[in-house]
XYZ file of C-alpha atoms in Angstrom:
179
model
C -17.489 -1.857 -5.701
C -17.298 -5.640 -6.046
C -13.846 -7.140 -6.336
C -13.662 -10.615 -7.752
C -11.435 -13.274 -6.488
C -10.326 -11.436 -3.468
C -13.035 -12.282 -0.892
C -10.601 -14.429 1.261
C -7.982 -11.671 1.224
C -10.140 -8.864 2.605
C -11.124 -9.977 6.155
C -7.407 -11.127 6.567
C -5.972 -7.951 5.383
C -8.510 -5.801 7.377
C -7.601 -7.862 10.469
C -3.886 -7.105 10.019
C -4.478 -3.357 9.255
C -6.916 -2.720 11.951
C -6.276 -5.335 14.688
C -3.238 -3.761 16.237
C -2.613 -0.305 17.867
C 0.985 -0.141 16.876
C 2.766 0.334 13.535
C 2.084 -2.498 11.002
C 3.344 -3.261 7.427
C 1.047 -5.336 4.895
C 2.596 -5.981 1.568
C 0.336 -6.984 -1.326
C 2.471 -9.039 -3.959
C 1.581 -10.613 -7.207
C 2.163 -10.108 -11.026
C 1.598 -7.085 -12.838
C -2.215 -6.521 -13.563
C -3.345 -9.104 -10.905
C -5.319 -6.564 -8.919
C -2.825 -5.373 -6.152
C -3.725 -1.734 -6.446
C -7.470 -2.627 -6.660
C -7.128 -4.587 -3.402
C -5.093 -1.859 -1.717
C -7.855 0.656 -2.810
C -10.497 -1.755 -1.396
C -8.710 -2.192 1.819
C -7.897 1.504 2.400
C -11.744 2.184 2.173
C -12.549 -0.461 4.567
C -9.820 0.744 6.947
C -11.169 4.341 6.699
C -14.684 3.081 7.568
C -13.479 1.594 10.851
C -12.350 4.838 12.022
C -9.015 3.497 13.223
C -6.893 6.185 11.184
C -7.382 9.923 11.130
C -5.514 10.330 7.803
C -4.785 8.391 4.593
C -2.050 9.076 2.090
C -1.530 7.278 -1.070
C 1.738 7.424 -2.852
C 2.353 5.940 -6.282
C 6.049 5.108 -7.002
C 6.584 5.500 -10.680
C 10.262 5.268 -11.321
C 10.263 6.450 -14.813
C 8.781 9.769 -13.755
C 10.887 10.699 -10.719
C 14.653 11.249 -10.480
C 14.468 10.810 -6.611
C 14.880 7.528 -4.890
C 11.748 5.895 -3.716
C 12.280 6.932 -0.144
C 12.758 10.525 -1.032
C 9.832 10.327 -3.269
C 7.605 8.928 -0.585
C 8.856 11.487 2.080
C 8.202 14.324 -0.398
C 4.781 13.136 -1.292
C 3.853 12.700 2.450
C 5.240 15.927 3.313
C 3.045 17.650 0.537
C 0.110 15.573 1.645
C 0.539 16.612 5.452
C 1.192 20.399 4.450
C 4.889 20.136 5.412
C 6.717 20.833 2.324
C 8.700 23.623 1.673
C 10.849 24.265 -1.582
C 13.886 24.964 0.752
C 13.390 22.022 3.293
C 16.366 19.702 3.103
C 15.412 15.919 2.894
C 16.497 15.200 6.542
C 14.183 17.923 7.784
C 11.408 16.649 5.762
C 11.932 13.074 6.922
C 12.000 14.126 10.580
C 8.872 16.233 10.168
C 6.875 13.325 8.332
C 8.028 10.758 11.035
C 6.824 13.097 13.782
C 3.560 13.534 12.061
C 3.031 9.800 11.537
C 3.815 9.380 15.342
C 1.295 11.877 16.328
C -1.641 11.106 13.769
C -2.886 7.617 13.181
C -2.275 7.188 9.397
C -2.676 4.728 6.731
C 0.016 5.009 4.279
C -0.517 3.234 1.033
C 2.712 2.977 -1.130
C 1.659 1.471 -4.519
C 3.914 0.100 -7.369
C 7.188 -0.822 -5.725
C 8.604 -2.686 -8.699
C 12.194 -2.944 -8.088
C 14.258 -4.601 -5.309
C 15.901 -1.224 -4.440
C 12.445 0.461 -4.189
C 11.061 -2.060 -1.927
C 14.194 -2.344 0.246
C 14.357 1.459 0.484
C 10.812 1.842 1.527
C 10.996 -1.066 4.081
C 14.159 0.458 5.422
C 12.441 3.859 5.872
C 9.220 2.281 7.458
C 11.484 0.542 9.980
C 12.679 3.682 11.113
C 9.428 5.587 11.218
C 7.797 5.847 14.668
C 4.119 5.918 15.913
C 1.330 3.696 15.028
C 1.073 4.286 11.158
C -0.391 1.317 9.034
C 1.632 0.822 6.014
C -0.016 -0.807 3.032
C 2.458 -1.607 0.144
C 1.933 -3.099 -3.244
C 4.752 -4.822 -5.165
C 5.507 -7.494 -7.813
C 8.276 -8.630 -5.592
C 8.085 -10.749 -2.537
C 9.985 -9.053 -0.032
C 12.259 -11.017 2.673
C 10.854 -9.670 5.968
C 12.222 -12.498 8.165
C 14.454 -10.224 9.749
C 12.244 -7.170 9.952
C 11.883 -5.599 13.346
C 8.246 -4.635 13.056
C 4.913 -6.600 12.650
C 4.466 -7.314 9.103
C 2.198 -9.641 6.764
C 2.439 -10.490 3.187
C -0.604 -11.546 0.953
C 0.407 -12.859 -2.394
C -2.288 -12.608 -5.077
C -2.380 -15.580 -7.313
C -4.329 -15.756 -10.445
C -8.122 -16.103 -10.572
C -9.587 -19.476 -10.588
C -11.579 -20.707 -13.782
C -14.847 -19.956 -12.160
C -13.584 -16.535 -11.007
C -12.340 -15.718 -14.452
C -15.685 -16.529 -15.979
C -17.557 -14.439 -13.372
C -15.190 -11.562 -14.149
C -15.702 -11.710 -17.894
C -19.567 -12.065 -17.346
C -19.670 -9.125 -14.950
C -17.474 -6.949 -17.075
C -19.560 -7.866 -20.147
C -22.834 -6.815 -18.450
C -21.301 -3.463 -17.633
C -20.189 -2.906 -21.284
C -23.302 -4.430 -22.943
C -26.416 -4.167 -20.719
């Protein structure tokens, strides 16, 4: 699948997601609809092909659909993905189990649609306490303040397409719709 206007981003993000043995956080930021999730999907597929992770989990944080805070939502989703979820498990037990699994199995965790400051801060705090060599790829409309983060991180901000890229996108979309 061709991703228009993100050719510069891909090798840079791939380097940050695959170039380190330890835990790393990559945050893709930009306005709504700019292509953050599309770029995250493209990067996840590229990381999988490198073989540097054994597992991939994708969690979409939709605040309107969940009464849980984003950290609890992500832990619950990862526990279900990893086969660790139990209806009677308390949140602390699930968090410990998920952290343990992430410390044992090289995993790419994509957390998509972190759209509030609270969601972003919740997740960054949780990621900072997780162990192991998990790779975290986050998407958000907000630009995080990671200057005090005690872990490797990289932010890539998606700007709007150039005029040439916009025309190319329209042409390509049109050729698919009206061959």
